[in-house]
CSV table of C-alpha atoms in Angstrom, one decimal:
chain,number,residue,atom,x,y,z
J,15,MET,CA,-18.5,26.6,-25.4
J,16,LYS,CA,-20.1,26.8,-22.1
J,17,LYS,CA,-18.0,24.4,-19.9
J,18,ARG,CA,-14.1,24.9,-22.6
J,19,PHE,CA,-15.3,28.3,-20.6
J,20,GLN,CA,-16.0,26.8,-17.7
J,21,ASN,CA,-12.4,24.9,-17.8
J,22,ILE,CA,-9.9,28.5,-18.6
J,23,THR,CA,-12.0,30.0,-15.3
J,24,ASN,CA,-11.8,26.6,-13.4
J,25,LYS,CA,-8.2,27.3,-13.9
J,26,LEU,CA,-8.6,31.1,-14.1
J,27,PHE,CA,-9.0,29.7,-9.9
J,28,SER,CA,-5.8,27.9,-9.6
J,29,LEU,CA,-3.9,30.2,-10.9
J,30,ALA,CA,-5.1,33.4,-9.1
J,31,GLY,CA,-4.6,31.0,-5.5
J,32,ILE,CA,-1.2,30.4,-6.2
J,33,GLY,CA,-0.3,34.1,-7.2
J,34,LEU,CA,-2.3,35.8,-3.6
J,35,LEU,CA,0.0,32.7,-1.9
J,36,LEU,CA,3.4,34.7,-3.2
J,37,LEU,CA,1.9,38.4,-3.1
J,38,VAL,CA,0.8,37.2,0.7
J,39,TRP,CA,4.9,35.6,0.8
J,40,GLN,CA,6.6,39.1,-0.9
J,41,LEU,CA,4.1,41.5,1.5
J,42,MET,CA,5.7,39.9,4.3
J,43,CYS,CA,9.1,39.4,3.9
J,44,SER,CA,9.1,43.3,2.3
J,45,PHE,CA,7.5,44.8,5.3
J,46,GLY,CA,9.9,42.9,7.5
J,47,ILE,CA,7.3,40.8,9.2
J,48,ILE,CA,9.0,37.5,8.2
J,49,ALA,CA,13.1,38.2,8.9
J,50,ASP,CA,14.7,38.2,5.2
J,51,TYR,CA,17.6,35.9,6.8
J,52,LEU,CA,14.7,33.5,8.2
J,53,LEU,CA,12.8,33.0,5.0
J,54,PRO,CA,13.9,34.7,2.0
J,55,SER,CA,10.4,36.6,-0.3
J,56,PRO,CA,9.3,35.2,-3.6
J,57,LEU,CA,11.6,37.9,-5.3
J,58,LYS,CA,15.2,36.8,-4.3
J,59,VAL,CA,14.5,33.3,-4.4
J,60,ALA,CA,13.7,33.6,-8.6
J,61,LYS,CA,17.0,36.0,-8.6
J,62,ALA,CA,19.3,33.3,-6.9
J,63,PHE,CA,17.2,30.7,-9.7
J,64,ALA,CA,18.2,33.1,-12.3
J,65,LYS,CA,21.4,33.9,-11.0
J,66,SER,CA,22.0,30.1,-10.7
J,67,PHE,CA,20.5,28.3,-13.6
J,68,GLY,CA,23.4,26.7,-14.9
J,69,GLU,CA,24.4,25.3,-12.2
J,70,LEU,CA,21.0,24.2,-11.2
J,71,MET,CA,20.5,22.6,-14.3
J,72,GLN,CA,23.3,20.9,-14.5
J,73,HIS,CA,22.4,18.8,-11.6
J,74,ALA,CA,19.1,18.6,-12.3
J,75,LYS,CA,20.7,17.0,-15.1
J,76,THR,CA,22.0,13.8,-13.0
J,77,SER,CA,18.7,13.6,-11.3
J,78,LEU,CA,16.8,13.3,-13.7
J,79,LEU,CA,18.8,10.7,-15.1
J,80,GLU,CA,18.6,8.4,-11.1
J,81,SER,CA,15.4,8.9,-11.4
J,82,PHE,CA,14.7,7.7,-15.5
J,83,PHE,CA,16.7,4.6,-14.5
J,84,GLY,CA,15.4,4.1,-10.7
J,85,LEU,CA,11.4,4.0,-12.7
J,86,THR,CA,12.4,2.5,-16.0
J,87,ILE,CA,14.4,-0.5,-13.8
J,88,GLY,CA,11.6,0.1,-11.4
J,89,LEU,CA,8.2,-0.1,-13.9
J,90,ILE,CA,10.3,-2.9,-15.3
J,91,LEU,CA,10.3,-4.8,-12.2
J,92,ALA,CA,6.6,-4.6,-11.1
J,93,CYS,CA,5.2,-5.3,-13.9
J,94,VAL,CA,8.1,-8.4,-14.5
J,95,LEU,CA,6.0,-8.9,-10.7
J,96,ALA,CA,2.3,-8.2,-10.9
J,97,VAL,CA,2.1,-10.3,-13.8
J,98,ALA,CA,3.5,-13.2,-11.6
J,99,MET,CA,1.3,-12.8,-9.1
J,100,ASP,CA,-1.4,-12.2,-10.8
J,101,ARG,CA,-0.9,-15.8,-13.6
J,102,PHE,CA,0.1,-17.5,-9.8
J,103,ASN,CA,-1.3,-18.0,-6.1
J,104,ILE,CA,2.2,-19.3,-4.5
J,105,ILE,CA,3.9,-16.2,-5.8
J,106,HIS,CA,0.5,-13.9,-4.2
J,107,ARG,CA,0.1,-15.0,-1.0
J,108,MET,CA,3.9,-15.5,-0.7
J,109,VAL,CA,4.8,-11.2,-2.3
J,110,TYR,CA,2.3,-9.8,-1.4
J,111,PRO,CA,2.6,-9.8,2.5
J,112,LEU,CA,6.5,-8.7,1.7
J,113,LEU,CA,5.7,-6.3,-0.8
J,114,VAL,CA,2.9,-4.0,1.9
J,115,ILE,CA,6.4,-4.6,5.1
J,116,SER,CA,8.5,-2.8,2.8
J,117,GLN,CA,6.9,-0.2,2.8
J,118,ALA,CA,6.3,0.3,6.1
J,119,VAL,CA,10.1,0.6,6.2
J,120,PRO,CA,11.3,4.6,6.3
J,121,VAL,CA,12.9,5.4,3.4
J,122,VAL,CA,15.1,7.8,5.4
J,123,ALA,CA,16.4,5.1,7.3
J,124,ILE,CA,17.8,2.6,4.4
J,125,ALA,CA,19.7,5.1,2.6
J,126,PRO,CA,22.6,5.7,4.3
J,127,LEU,CA,23.2,1.5,3.7
J,128,LEU,CA,22.7,1.9,0.5
J,129,VAL,CA,25.0,4.4,0.1
J,130,LEU,CA,27.3,2.0,2.6
J,131,TRP,CA,26.4,-1.1,0.2
J,132,GLY,CA,26.2,1.2,-3.2
J,133,GLY,CA,29.3,3.7,-2.4
J,134,TYR,CA,28.7,8.0,-3.5
J,135,GLY,CA,27.7,7.0,-6.8
J,136,ILE,CA,24.5,6.3,-9.3
J,137,ALA,CA,24.0,2.8,-7.7
J,138,PRO,CA,22.7,3.6,-4.7
J,139,LYS,CA,21.0,6.5,-5.9
J,140,VAL,CA,18.5,4.4,-8.7
J,141,VAL,CA,18.4,1.7,-5.8
J,142,LEU,CA,16.3,4.4,-3.9
J,143,ILE,CA,14.0,5.5,-6.5
J,144,ILE,CA,13.3,1.8,-8.1
J,145,ILE,CA,12.4,1.2,-4.3
J,146,VAL,CA,10.3,3.6,-3.8
J,147,CYS,CA,8.9,3.8,-7.0
J,148,PHE,CA,8.0,-0.1,-6.4
J,149,PHE,CA,5.2,-0.8,-4.7
J,150,PRO,CA,2.5,1.9,-6.0
J,151,ILE,CA,3.1,0.4,-9.6
J,152,VAL,CA,2.6,-3.3,-8.3
J,153,ILE,CA,-0.5,-2.7,-6.2
J,154,GLY,CA,-2.2,-0.9,-9.3
J,155,LEU,CA,-1.6,-2.6,-11.9
J,156,LEU,CA,-1.7,-6.5,-9.7
J,157,ASP,CA,-5.6,-4.3,-8.6
J,158,GLY,CA,-6.5,-3.8,-12.9
J,159,LEU,CA,-5.0,-7.9,-13.6
J,160,ARG,CA,-7.3,-9.3,-11.0
J,161,SER,CA,-10.2,-7.0,-11.3
J,162,ALA,CA,-10.5,-8.5,-15.4
J,163,ASP,CA,-14.3,-8.4,-15.8
J,164,LYS,CA,-15.0,-12.2,-15.6
J,165,ASP,CA,-18.1,-12.9,-18.1
J,166,GLN,CA,-15.7,-11.6,-20.7
J,167,ILE,CA,-13.1,-14.0,-19.9
J,168,ASN,CA,-15.9,-16.7,-20.3
J,169,LEU,CA,-16.9,-15.4,-23.2
J,170,LEU,CA,-12.7,-15.0,-24.9
J,171,ARG,CA,-12.9,-19.1,-23.5
J,172,ALA,CA,-15.8,-20.6,-25.0
J,173,MET,CA,-14.2,-18.5,-28.7
J,174,GLY,CA,-11.7,-20.8,-28.0
J,175,ALA,CA,-8.5,-18.6,-26.8
J,176,ASN,CA,-5.8,-19.3,-24.2
J,177,ARG,CA,-4.5,-18.0,-21.8
J,178,TRP,CA,-1.9,-15.7,-23.7
J,179,GLN,CA,-4.8,-13.9,-25.9
J,180,ILE,CA,-7.0,-13.5,-22.7
J,181,PHE,CA,-4.1,-12.0,-20.9
J,182,TRP,CA,-3.9,-9.8,-24.9
J,183,HIS,CA,-6.7,-9.2,-24.5
J,184,ILE,CA,-8.4,-8.3,-22.3
J,185,LYS,CA,-6.2,-8.3,-18.5
J,186,LEU,CA,-3.9,-5.6,-19.8
J,187,PRO,CA,-5.8,-3.1,-21.0
J,188,GLY,CA,-8.3,-3.9,-18.6
J,189,ALA,CA,-6.2,-3.4,-15.9
J,190,LEU,CA,-4.8,0.4,-17.6
J,191,PRO,CA,-6.7,2.7,-15.8
J,192,SER,CA,-6.0,1.3,-12.0
J,193,PHE,CA,-1.9,1.1,-13.4
J,194,PHE,CA,-2.2,4.7,-14.1
J,195,PRO,CA,-3.1,6.2,-10.4
J,196,GLY,CA,-0.1,3.8,-9.7
J,197,PHE,CA,2.3,5.0,-12.3
J,198,LYS,CA,2.0,8.7,-11.8
J,199,VAL,CA,3.4,8.5,-8.1
J,200,SER,CA,5.9,7.0,-9.0
J,201,VAL,CA,6.8,9.4,-11.5
J,202,SER,CA,6.9,12.1,-8.7
J,203,PHE,CA,8.2,10.3,-5.8
J,204,SER,CA,11.1,9.2,-8.4
J,205,ILE,CA,12.1,12.6,-8.3
J,206,VAL,CA,12.1,12.6,-5.0
J,207,GLY,CA,13.8,10.4,-4.8
J,208,ALA,CA,16.1,10.7,-5.8
J,209,VAL,CA,16.8,14.6,-4.1
J,210,ILE,CA,16.8,12.6,-0.8
J,211,ALA,CA,19.4,9.8,-2.2
J,212,GLU,CA,21.7,12.3,-2.9
J,213,TRP,CA,21.5,14.7,0.5
J,214,LEU,CA,23.8,11.3,2.0
J,215,GLY,CA,26.4,11.9,-0.8
J,216,GLY,CA,27.3,12.4,-3.7
J,217,ASN,CA,29.4,14.5,-7.0
J,218,SER,CA,26.4,15.8,-8.5
J,219,GLY,CA,22.7,16.2,-8.5
J,220,LEU,CA,19.5,18.3,-7.1
J,221,GLY,CA,19.7,17.2,-3.6
J,222,VAL,CA,23.8,17.7,-3.4
J,223,TYR,CA,23.3,20.4,-4.7
J,224,MET,CA,20.9,21.1,-1.9
J,225,THR,CA,23.3,20.4,1.0
J,226,ARG,CA,26.0,22.0,-0.3
J,227,VAL,CA,24.1,26.2,-0.8
J,228,ARG,CA,22.2,25.1,3.1
J,229,LYS,CA,25.0,24.2,4.2
J,230,SER,CA,26.2,27.5,3.5
J,231,TYR,CA,22.8,29.5,4.6
J,232,SER,CA,22.1,30.9,1.3
J,233,TYR,CA,18.6,29.7,1.6
J,234,ASP,CA,17.8,31.8,-1.8
J,235,LYS,CA,19.1,29.6,-3.0
J,236,MET,CA,17.8,26.9,-1.6
J,237,PHE,CA,14.6,27.5,-2.3
J,238,ALA,CA,15.6,27.8,-5.7
J,239,VAL,CA,16.4,24.4,-5.9
J,240,ILE,CA,12.9,23.4,-3.8
J,241,PHE,CA,11.1,25.3,-6.3
J,242,LEU,CA,13.0,23.3,-9.4
J,243,VAL,CA,12.4,20.5,-8.0
J,244,VAL,CA,8.5,21.3,-7.9
J,245,ALA,CA,8.9,22.0,-10.9
J,246,ILE,CA,10.2,18.7,-12.4
J,247,SER,CA,7.6,17.3,-10.3
J,248,LEU,CA,4.3,18.4,-12.1
J,249,ILE,CA,6.5,18.6,-15.4
J,250,LEU,CA,7.3,14.4,-15.1
J,251,VAL,CA,3.4,14.4,-13.8
J,252,TRP,CA,2.2,15.7,-16.7
J,253,LEU,CA,3.9,14.7,-18.9
J,254,ALA,CA,3.1,10.6,-17.1
J,255,GLY,CA,-0.5,11.8,-17.6
J,256,LEU,CA,-0.2,12.3,-21.8
J,257,LEU,CA,0.7,9.0,-21.8
J,258,GLU,CA,-2.4,8.1,-20.1
J,259,LYS,CA,-4.6,9.6,-22.7
J,260,LEU,CA,-2.4,8.4,-25.3
J,261,CYS,CA,-2.6,4.2,-23.6
J,262,MET,CA,-5.8,4.7,-23.6
J,263,PRO,CA,-8.1,6.7,-26.5
J,264,TRP,CA,-11.7,5.0,-25.5
J,265,LYS,CA,-11.5,7.3,-22.3
J,266,ASN,CA,-13.2,10.5,-22.8
J,267,LYS,CA,-15.6,8.8,-25.4
J,268,LYS,CA,-19.0,9.1,-24.7
J,269,ARG,CA,-21.9,8.5,-26.9
J,270,THR,CA,-23.2,12.9,-27.6
W,23,MET,CA,-29.9,-32.2,-37.1
W,24,LEU,CA,-26.8,-30.0,-36.3
W,25,LEU,CA,-27.3,-29.9,-32.7
W,26,GLU,CA,-28.3,-33.1,-29.8
W,27,THR,CA,-27.8,-33.4,-26.3
W,28,GLN,CA,-28.1,-36.8,-24.9
W,29,ASN,CA,-28.7,-37.0,-21.5
W,30,LEU,CA,-26.9,-33.9,-20.0
W,31,SER,CA,-26.5,-32.9,-15.8
W,32,LYS,CA,-24.5,-30.7,-14.1
W,33,SER,CA,-24.3,-30.3,-10.7
W,34,PHE,CA,-22.9,-27.4,-8.5
W,35,ASP,CA,-21.5,-28.7,-4.7
W,36,GLY,CA,-24.0,-31.4,-4.5
W,37,VAL,CA,-26.5,-29.7,-6.1
W,38,LYS,CA,-28.3,-31.1,-9.4
W,39,ILE,CA,-28.5,-28.1,-11.4
W,40,ILE,CA,-30.0,-30.1,-15.0
W,41,GLU,CA,-30.9,-33.7,-14.7
W,42,ASP,CA,-31.3,-35.4,-18.8
W,43,ILE,CA,-31.4,-33.0,-21.2
W,44,ASN,CA,-31.9,-34.1,-24.3
W,45,LEU,CA,-32.7,-31.0,-26.7
W,46,THR,CA,-31.8,-31.0,-30.5
W,47,LEU,CA,-31.2,-28.2,-32.8
W,48,ASN,CA,-31.9,-28.4,-36.9
W,49,ASN,CA,-30.8,-27.1,-39.4
W,50,ASN,CA,-31.6,-23.7,-40.3
W,51,GLU,CA,-34.1,-23.4,-36.8
W,52,ILE,CA,-34.8,-21.4,-33.7
W,53,VAL,CA,-35.2,-22.9,-30.9
W,54,GLY,CA,-36.3,-21.3,-27.9
W,55,LEU,CA,-35.5,-22.1,-24.4
W,56,LEU,CA,-38.6,-20.6,-22.1
W,57,GLY,CA,-38.1,-21.6,-18.2
W,58,VAL,CA,-37.7,-19.3,-14.6
W,59,SER,CA,-34.6,-17.7,-13.1
W,60,GLY,CA,-32.7,-20.1,-11.6
W,61,VAL,CA,-34.0,-22.9,-14.3
W,62,GLY,CA,-30.1,-23.9,-14.8
W,63,LYS,CA,-30.6,-22.6,-18.4
W,64,SER,CA,-27.6,-19.9,-18.6
W,65,THR,CA,-26.3,-23.9,-17.0
W,66,LEU,CA,-27.1,-25.9,-20.2
W,67,PHE,CA,-24.9,-23.4,-22.1
W,68,ASN,CA,-22.4,-23.3,-20.4
W,69,LEU,CA,-21.5,-26.9,-20.9
W,70,LEU,CA,-22.9,-26.7,-24.7
W,71,SER,CA,-20.1,-24.0,-25.2
W,72,GLY,CA,-17.7,-26.0,-23.6
W,73,LEU,CA,-16.9,-23.7,-20.1
W,74,LEU,CA,-18.2,-26.6,-17.9
W,75,LEU,CA,-18.1,-29.9,-17.9
W,76,PRO,CA,-21.5,-32.1,-18.5
W,77,ASP,CA,-21.5,-34.7,-15.1
W,78,SER,CA,-22.7,-37.1,-17.6
W,79,GLY,CA,-24.5,-37.1,-21.1
W,80,LYS,CA,-23.2,-36.1,-24.5
W,81,ILE,CA,-23.3,-33.2,-26.9
W,82,LEU,CA,-23.0,-34.2,-30.2
W,83,LEU,CA,-22.8,-32.2,-32.9
W,84,ASN,CA,-23.4,-33.2,-37.0
W,85,GLY,CA,-22.6,-36.6,-35.0
W,86,GLN,CA,-18.8,-35.5,-33.9
W,87,ASP,CA,-19.0,-36.0,-29.5
W,88,ILE,CA,-17.7,-32.3,-29.0
W,89,THR,CA,-18.8,-32.4,-25.1
W,90,GLY,CA,-16.1,-30.2,-22.8
W,91,LYS,CA,-14.4,-28.8,-26.3
W,92,THR,CA,-14.2,-24.8,-26.6
W,93,GLY,CA,-14.3,-22.9,-29.5
W,94,ILE,CA,-16.7,-25.2,-31.5
W,95,ILE,CA,-19.5,-22.8,-30.2
W,96,SER,CA,-19.9,-19.6,-28.6
W,97,TYR,CA,-22.4,-17.6,-26.7
W,98,MET,CA,-23.6,-14.5,-26.6
W,99,GLN,CA,-25.5,-12.7,-23.7
W,100,GLN,CA,-27.5,-10.6,-22.1
W,101,LYS,CA,-24.8,-8.2,-22.1
W,102,ASP,CA,-23.3,-7.9,-25.1
W,103,LEU,CA,-20.3,-7.9,-23.7
W,104,LEU,CA,-18.3,-5.7,-26.5
W,105,LEU,CA,-15.0,-5.4,-24.9
W,106,PRO,CA,-14.9,-1.3,-23.8
W,107,HIS,CA,-11.1,-0.5,-25.1
W,108,LYS,CA,-11.5,-2.3,-28.4
W,109,LYS,CA,-13.2,-0.2,-31.7
W,110,ILE,CA,-16.4,-2.1,-33.3
W,111,ALA,CA,-15.1,-3.2,-35.7
W,112,ASP,CA,-11.4,-5.2,-33.7
W,113,ASN,CA,-14.2,-6.1,-31.2
W,114,ILE,CA,-16.0,-7.9,-33.9
W,115,ALA,CA,-12.6,-9.3,-35.7
W,116,LEU,CA,-12.4,-11.1,-32.4
W,117,PRO,CA,-13.1,-14.8,-33.3
W,118,LEU,CA,-11.3,-14.1,-35.8
W,119,VAL,CA,-7.9,-12.9,-34.7
W,120,LEU,CA,-8.4,-15.8,-31.8
W,121,LYS,CA,-8.2,-17.9,-34.9
W,122,GLY,CA,-4.7,-16.5,-36.1
W,123,ILE,CA,-6.2,-14.5,-39.3
W,124,LYS,CA,-4.0,-11.9,-39.8
W,125,ARG,CA,-5.6,-8.5,-38.1
W,126,LYS,CA,-6.0,-6.0,-41.5
W,127,LYS,CA,-7.5,-9.6,-43.6
W,128,ALA,CA,-10.3,-10.0,-40.6
W,129,HIS,CA,-11.5,-6.6,-41.0
W,130,GLU,CA,-11.9,-6.4,-44.7
W,131,MET,CA,-13.8,-9.8,-43.5
W,132,VAL,CA,-15.8,-7.6,-41.2
W,133,LEU,CA,-16.2,-4.6,-42.9
W,134,LYS,CA,-17.9,-6.6,-46.1
W,135,LYS,CA,-20.8,-7.2,-43.8
W,136,LEU,CA,-21.4,-4.4,-41.0
W,137,PRO,CA,-23.9,-2.4,-43.8
W,138,GLU,CA,-25.7,-6.1,-43.4
W,139,PHE,CA,-26.3,-5.8,-40.1
W,140,GLY,CA,-26.6,-2.0,-39.9
W,141,LEU,CA,-23.9,-0.4,-38.3
W,142,GLU,CA,-21.6,1.5,-41.9
W,143,GLY,CA,-19.6,3.6,-40.5
W,144,THR,CA,-19.1,2.3,-36.8
W,145,GLU,CA,-15.8,0.2,-37.7
W,146,HIS,CA,-13.7,2.7,-36.1
W,147,LYS,CA,-16.3,4.2,-33.0
W,148,TYR,CA,-15.7,2.7,-29.4
W,149,PRO,CA,-18.1,1.1,-27.5
W,150,ASP,CA,-19.2,3.4,-25.3
W,151,GLN,CA,-20.2,5.1,-28.9
W,152,LEU,CA,-23.2,3.1,-30.3
W,153,SER,CA,-27.0,2.5,-28.7
W,154,GLY,CA,-27.8,0.0,-26.8
W,155,GLY,CA,-30.0,-1.4,-29.5
W,156,MET,CA,-26.8,-1.6,-32.3
W,157,ARG,CA,-24.7,-2.6,-29.2
W,158,GLN,CA,-26.4,-6.2,-29.5
W,159,ARG,CA,-26.5,-6.1,-33.5
W,160,ALA,CA,-22.6,-5.9,-33.1
W,161,ALA,CA,-21.9,-8.2,-30.6
W,162,LEU,CA,-24.2,-10.9,-33.2
W,163,LEU,CA,-22.4,-10.2,-35.6
W,164,ARG,CA,-19.3,-11.1,-33.3
W,165,THR,CA,-20.8,-14.4,-32.5
W,166,PHE,CA,-21.7,-15.2,-36.4
W,167,PHE,CA,-17.9,-14.6,-37.5
W,168,PHE,CA,-17.2,-17.1,-34.3
W,169,ASN,CA,-19.3,-20.2,-36.6
W,170,SER,CA,-22.0,-18.7,-38.7
W,171,ARG,CA,-23.7,-22.3,-38.6
W,172,ILE,CA,-25.6,-22.0,-35.0
W,173,SER,CA,-25.0,-19.6,-32.5
W,174,LEU,CA,-26.5,-20.0,-28.7
W,175,LEU,CA,-28.2,-16.9,-27.3
W,176,ASP,CA,-28.5,-16.0,-23.9
W,177,GLU,CA,-31.8,-13.5,-23.7
W,178,PRO,CA,-30.8,-11.1,-26.0
W,179,PHE,CA,-32.6,-8.2,-25.5
W,180,SER,CA,-33.7,-8.6,-22.5
W,181,SER,CA,-31.3,-4.6,-21.4
W,182,LEU,CA,-33.6,-3.3,-24.2
W,183,ASP,CA,-36.8,-0.8,-24.5
W,184,THR,CA,-39.7,-2.2,-25.9
W,185,ILE,CA,-39.6,-0.7,-29.3
W,186,THR,CA,-35.7,-0.9,-29.9
W,187,LYS,CA,-36.6,-4.4,-28.9
W,188,THR,CA,-39.6,-5.4,-31.4
W,189,GLN,CA,-37.2,-3.6,-34.1
W,190,LEU,CA,-34.2,-5.7,-33.4
W,191,HIS,CA,-36.8,-9.0,-33.3
W,192,LEU,CA,-37.7,-7.9,-36.8
W,193,TRP,CA,-34.4,-7.1,-37.9
W,194,PHE,CA,-33.2,-10.4,-36.3
W,195,LEU,CA,-36.1,-12.9,-38.1
W,196,SER,CA,-35.2,-11.0,-41.6
W,197,ILE,CA,-31.2,-11.4,-41.0
W,198,ILE,CA,-31.4,-15.1,-39.4
W,199,SER,CA,-32.7,-16.7,-43.0
W,200,LYS,CA,-30.6,-15.0,-44.5
W,201,ILE,CA,-27.3,-15.9,-43.6
W,202,ASN,CA,-29.1,-19.3,-42.8
W,203,MET,CA,-27.8,-18.9,-39.0
W,204,SER,CA,-29.6,-21.9,-36.3
W,205,CYS,CA,-30.3,-20.9,-33.0
W,206,ILE,CA,-31.2,-21.8,-29.4
W,207,LEU,CA,-32.3,-18.6,-28.0
W,208,ILE,CA,-32.4,-18.0,-24.7
W,209,THR,CA,-34.9,-16.1,-23.1
W,210,HIS,CA,-37.9,-15.4,-20.5
W,211,ASP,CA,-39.7,-12.9,-21.9
W,212,ILE,CA,-42.8,-15.7,-23.7
W,213,ASP,CA,-44.2,-14.0,-26.4
W,214,GLU,CA,-40.9,-12.7,-27.1
W,215,ALA,CA,-40.1,-16.8,-27.8
W,216,ILE,CA,-43.6,-17.9,-30.2
W,217,PHE,CA,-43.2,-14.4,-32.1
W,218,LEU,CA,-38.8,-15.9,-32.5
W,219,SER,CA,-38.9,-19.7,-32.3
W,220,ASP,CA,-40.0,-22.5,-34.4
W,221,ARG,CA,-40.3,-25.1,-31.9
W,222,ILE,CA,-39.8,-24.4,-27.5
W,223,TYR,CA,-38.0,-26.6,-24.9
W,224,ILE,CA,-39.8,-25.4,-21.4
W,225,MET,CA,-36.7,-26.1,-18.6
W,226,SER,CA,-38.4,-26.2,-15.2
W,227,GLY,CA,-38.8,-28.5,-12.1
W,228,SER,CA,-35.4,-28.8,-9.5
W,229,PRO,CA,-32.6,-28.9,-10.8
W,230,GLY,CA,-33.8,-29.0,-14.4
W,231,ARG,CA,-35.7,-30.6,-17.4
W,232,LEU,CA,-37.1,-30.2,-20.3
W,233,THR,CA,-40.9,-30.9,-19.3
W,234,SER,CA,-42.5,-29.8,-22.3
W,235,GLU,CA,-42.1,-29.5,-26.5
W,236,ILE,CA,-44.8,-26.9,-28.4
W,237,THR,CA,-44.0,-26.2,-32.1
W,238,VAL,CA,-45.4,-22.8,-33.2
W,239,GLY,CA,-46.4,-24.1,-36.9
W,240,ALA,CA,-45.8,-19.7,-38.7
W,241,SER,CA,-43.6,-20.2,-41.1
W,242,ARG,CA,-40.8,-17.4,-41.0
W,243,PRO,CA,-39.8,-13.9,-41.9
W,244,ARG,CA,-42.9,-13.2,-39.2
W,245,ASP,CA,-44.2,-9.5,-39.0
W,246,THR,CA,-46.2,-7.8,-35.3
W,247,GLY,CA,-49.3,-9.1,-37.1
W,248,PHE,CA,-48.6,-12.7,-35.5
W,249,THR,CA,-48.4,-11.8,-31.9
W,250,THR,CA,-52.2,-10.9,-32.8
W,251,SER,CA,-53.2,-14.2,-34.3
W,252,GLU,CA,-55.5,-16.1,-32.7
W,253,GLU,CA,-52.1,-19.0,-33.6
W,254,PHE,CA,-50.2,-16.7,-31.2
W,255,MET,CA,-53.1,-17.1,-28.1
W,256,ARG,CA,-53.2,-20.7,-28.7
W,257,ILE,CA,-49.5,-20.9,-28.1
W,258,LYS,CA,-49.4,-18.2,-25.8
W,259,LYS,CA,-52.1,-20.5,-23.8
W,260,GLU,CA,-50.4,-23.7,-24.3
W,261,ILE,CA,-46.6,-22.6,-22.8
W,262,LEU,CA,-48.4,-20.5,-19.6
W,263,CYS,CA,-50.5,-24.3,-19.6
W,264,CYS,CA,-47.3,-26.0,-19.6
W,265,LEU,CA,-45.6,-23.0,-16.5
W,266,HIS,CA,-48.7,-23.9,-14.0
W,267,PHE,CA,-50.7,-21.3,-14.6
C-alpha cells in the first residue's frame, strides 16, 4: 500500500516537471520574451495539432508502417545473426568488427545514398530503419546468449541434452533480460529513423510533412509533428515494455 | 554391485588431478566422499556423469561400460541450478522432457511425487519464490526423475543453515530408503558424512586418490541421537586420523 502510494507520488512529480516546463514556455511566449515566429507557444502548437490532426494521422500511418517493416525485418536479421555468432566463433570474429564499424558510419550520410539507390518509395526508408535497429538488438541478444550459466549448461549436458535443447531451455530464455533493453532502444530508433529517412524525399510520412511545414515557416505545425513523434516513440517503448513483462513472467516474482 | 570405477585417472594441462580411483557403489547404499577442496572430487563426478573423458580407466554401470557417456548419470550440485525462468513443475520435469516425454505427461508424473518431497502446492511457483531447503528438495526430485537408481550429490546441503540442514538430513535419509536410491555424496563436513553414509571414502593427496575406506555400521534410518553416540565419535576419530590431524 505504502509502496503504491509512493509510486503515484513519484509519477506526480515527473508530470509536475513536464507541466512546469510547459508553463514557463507558455509564459515566456505570452509576455513576448521570445518572439512568436521563432518559438510558437504550447497553446499555439496544440491548436495547430488539432487543426491538422487528419493530415498528421495520415502521415503518421506511413511512418509507422515503415517503422513496422524496418523493425520486424531488422529484428529477424539481428536474431539470426546473433544466434549464428554465438554458435560459430568464426562468424563472431568476422562479423563483430564490421558491426562496430557500421555503427560509426553516420546515418545521415548514408541516407541520401539509399534514396539514390532505392528511389522515393518506401524501400530506402525501411532499409535505413533496418540499419539503425539492427545493432542494439544484435549486441543485446549476443551478450545474453554468451553469458549463459556454464553450470546450468553442464547440468543439461549431463542429462543428455543436445545443443538445440540447451539453446531452447537455457540460452534463449536466459538471454531475454539482455535482449529487451536493446530492443526497446531499437523500437524508439525505428520511428526516429523513419522521420530522418523521410526528410530526404517521398510523398508522405511525418518526415515529409515536417520538411513541408518548415519550408512554409509554419513552426507551430512543425512543433506539432515533433510532439507527435515523441508521443509515438514513448507509446512504442511502453508497448515494448509490456511485451518484456509478458515474455518474462518470472521477473518481479520474488519470495515475500 | 551397481556402479564401479576401474583405475580412473584424469589430468588437466599435464597436471594429474586424480589417479587410480577404484570406487564401488552397491544397491541402496549411500557412499560419502570426503576430502579437502581441490582434491578432485568434482572432477571425479564430471567423469562419472560423462561430461569429461578419463585419461585412463573405466566406469561400469551394472557391468556395462558407460565411460564418457552423458545422459546416464546426472548430478546435483551445491547450487540447486533450478532454471529461474521455469516454474517448479517444469524444472523438475526437465529431465523427462529432455528424454522426449510430452510436457503434460511429465507434469502428471511430477505432481504425483511432489507431496513426498514436501513440495505440494509449489508447482506453479518460480524457484525465486521458494526457500533454500525447498529448492534443494526440488533439485533432488529433478535428479530422481533423471535417474531413479543412482544420484551423485555434490555438496547438496552445504549452502543451507544448520537447522535447515539437520532437518533436510533426516528427511533425506527417510526418502532415500523409501525410493531405493543409491547415492555418492561429496561433502566437506565430517559429521554430515558419518550421519548420512553407509561407507565413506577419504580422498586426499595430489593427485587425489582414495586413501581410506571406512564403514559406518549403524543401520538407516538414523535419528539425531546417533550424532552423539560413542560409535559416531569413534568413526569421527578414525576419519580425523586418516586426514592427518
